[in-house]
XYZ file of C-alpha atoms in Angstrom:
154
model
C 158.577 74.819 167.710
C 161.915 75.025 166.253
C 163.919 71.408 165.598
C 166.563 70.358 168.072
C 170.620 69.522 167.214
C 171.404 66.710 168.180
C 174.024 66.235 171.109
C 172.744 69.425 172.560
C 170.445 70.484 174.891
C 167.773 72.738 174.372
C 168.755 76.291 174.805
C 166.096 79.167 176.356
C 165.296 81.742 173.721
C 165.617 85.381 174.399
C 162.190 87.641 173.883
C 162.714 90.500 172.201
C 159.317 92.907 172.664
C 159.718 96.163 170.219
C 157.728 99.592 170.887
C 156.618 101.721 168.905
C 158.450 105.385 168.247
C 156.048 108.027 168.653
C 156.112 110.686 166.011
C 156.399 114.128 167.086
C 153.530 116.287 166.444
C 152.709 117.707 163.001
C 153.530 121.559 163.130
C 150.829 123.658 162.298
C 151.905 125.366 158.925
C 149.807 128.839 158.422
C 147.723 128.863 154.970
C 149.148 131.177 152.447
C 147.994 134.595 152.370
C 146.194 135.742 148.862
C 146.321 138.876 148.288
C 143.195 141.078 147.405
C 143.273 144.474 145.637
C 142.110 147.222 147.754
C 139.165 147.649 145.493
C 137.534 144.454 145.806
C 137.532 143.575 149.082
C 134.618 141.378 149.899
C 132.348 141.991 152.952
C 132.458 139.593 155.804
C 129.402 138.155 156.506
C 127.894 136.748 159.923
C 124.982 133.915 160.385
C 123.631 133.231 163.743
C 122.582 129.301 163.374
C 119.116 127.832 164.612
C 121.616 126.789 167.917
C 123.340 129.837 168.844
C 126.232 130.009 167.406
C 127.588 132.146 165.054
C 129.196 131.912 161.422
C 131.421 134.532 160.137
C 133.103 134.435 156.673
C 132.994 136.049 153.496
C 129.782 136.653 151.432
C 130.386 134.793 147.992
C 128.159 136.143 144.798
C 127.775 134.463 142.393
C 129.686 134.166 139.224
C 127.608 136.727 136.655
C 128.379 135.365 133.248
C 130.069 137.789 130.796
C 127.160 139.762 128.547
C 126.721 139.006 125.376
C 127.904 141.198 122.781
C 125.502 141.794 120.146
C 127.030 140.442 116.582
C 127.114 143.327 114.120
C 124.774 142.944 111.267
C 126.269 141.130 108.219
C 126.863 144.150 104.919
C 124.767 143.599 102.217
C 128.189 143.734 99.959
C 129.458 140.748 101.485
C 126.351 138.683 101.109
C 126.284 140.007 97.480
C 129.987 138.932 97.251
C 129.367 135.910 98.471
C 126.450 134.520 96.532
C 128.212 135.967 93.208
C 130.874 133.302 94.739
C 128.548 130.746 94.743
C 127.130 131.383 91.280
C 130.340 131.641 89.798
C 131.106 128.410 91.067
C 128.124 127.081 89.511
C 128.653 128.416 86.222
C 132.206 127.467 86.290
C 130.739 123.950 86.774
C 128.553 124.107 84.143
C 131.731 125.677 81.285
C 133.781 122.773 82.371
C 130.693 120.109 81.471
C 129.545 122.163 78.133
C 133.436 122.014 77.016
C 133.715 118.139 77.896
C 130.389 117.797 76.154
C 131.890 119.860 72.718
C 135.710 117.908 73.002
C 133.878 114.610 72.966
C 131.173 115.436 70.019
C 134.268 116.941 67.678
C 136.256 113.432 68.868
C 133.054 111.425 67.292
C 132.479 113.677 64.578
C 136.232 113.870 63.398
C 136.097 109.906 64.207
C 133.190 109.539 61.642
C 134.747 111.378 58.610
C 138.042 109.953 59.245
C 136.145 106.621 58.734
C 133.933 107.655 55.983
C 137.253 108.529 54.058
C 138.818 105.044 54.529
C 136.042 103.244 53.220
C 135.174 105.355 50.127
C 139.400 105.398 49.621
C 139.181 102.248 50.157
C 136.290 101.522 47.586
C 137.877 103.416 45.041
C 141.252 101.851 45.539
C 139.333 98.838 44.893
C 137.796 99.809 41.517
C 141.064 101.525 40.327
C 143.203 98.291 40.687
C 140.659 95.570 40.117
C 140.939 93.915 37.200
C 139.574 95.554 33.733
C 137.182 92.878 32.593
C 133.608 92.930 32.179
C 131.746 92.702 35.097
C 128.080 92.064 34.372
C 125.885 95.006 33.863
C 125.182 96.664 30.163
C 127.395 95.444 27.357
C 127.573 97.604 24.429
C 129.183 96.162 21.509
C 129.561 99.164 19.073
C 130.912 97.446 16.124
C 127.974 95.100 15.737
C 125.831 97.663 17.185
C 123.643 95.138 18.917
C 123.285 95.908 23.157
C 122.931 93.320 25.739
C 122.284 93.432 28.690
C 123.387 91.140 32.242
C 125.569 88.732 29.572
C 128.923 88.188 29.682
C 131.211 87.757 26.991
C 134.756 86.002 27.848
């Protein structure tokens, strides 16, 4: 139990017992009335069960899906306007590679003459400012009148 002070004696403790507060009764609160257009009133329906007694309610039928509406045949001109789509499409397609195809082979050609004219400049730049000497090949001497060939004179 509980610890003792000391230099007193020990005191009698008081019981307190607690009930329980009843709740007053829940109050019955009516369901909310729906209300139902004159013109589709369901019928009320009654079922005598295998034990006598007797079920009344309201017949439910089943939900009946919405019918389907039949799709209205596609128009020839749109299917013609479409597929002139598509092969316009695919001819654009094929424009854009034939004019890549052209840009690059003019690139290459103008690339090639551009470098056949440096070296032929370049090879008669060469044979305009080389030196005038003989350079092998046929020597004609025309005041002794004698030829020779492959022999240089210095």
């Amino acid at each position: 139990m509980y610890p003792e002070h000391p230099g007193h004696a020990p005191a009698q403790r008081a019981v307190e017992v607690h009930q329980p507060t009843p709740l007053p009764p829940a109050v019955a609160v009516p369901a909310p009335v729906v209300p139902v257009q004159p013109n589709a009133v369901p019928t009320v329906a009654s079922i005598v069960l295998p034990d006598g007694r007797v079920v009344t309610g309201y017949a439910i039928n089943p939900a009946q899906p919405e019918p389907v509406t039949a799709k209205p045949p596609v128009s020839r001109a749109a299917v013609n306007v479409a597929l002139g789509g598509v092969g316009f499409l695919a001819v654009c397609g094929g424009l854009i590679l034939l004019t890549s195809f052209i840009a690059a082979l003019t690139a290459f050609i103008t690339q090639l003459i551009t470098l056949a004219a440096v070296i032929f400049g370049g090879w008669i730049v060469v044979q305009i400012f080389s030196t005038s000497g003989h350079q092998g090949g046929t020597t004609v001497n025309i005041r002794k009148a004698t030829f020779k060939r492959n022999h240089f004179h210095g």
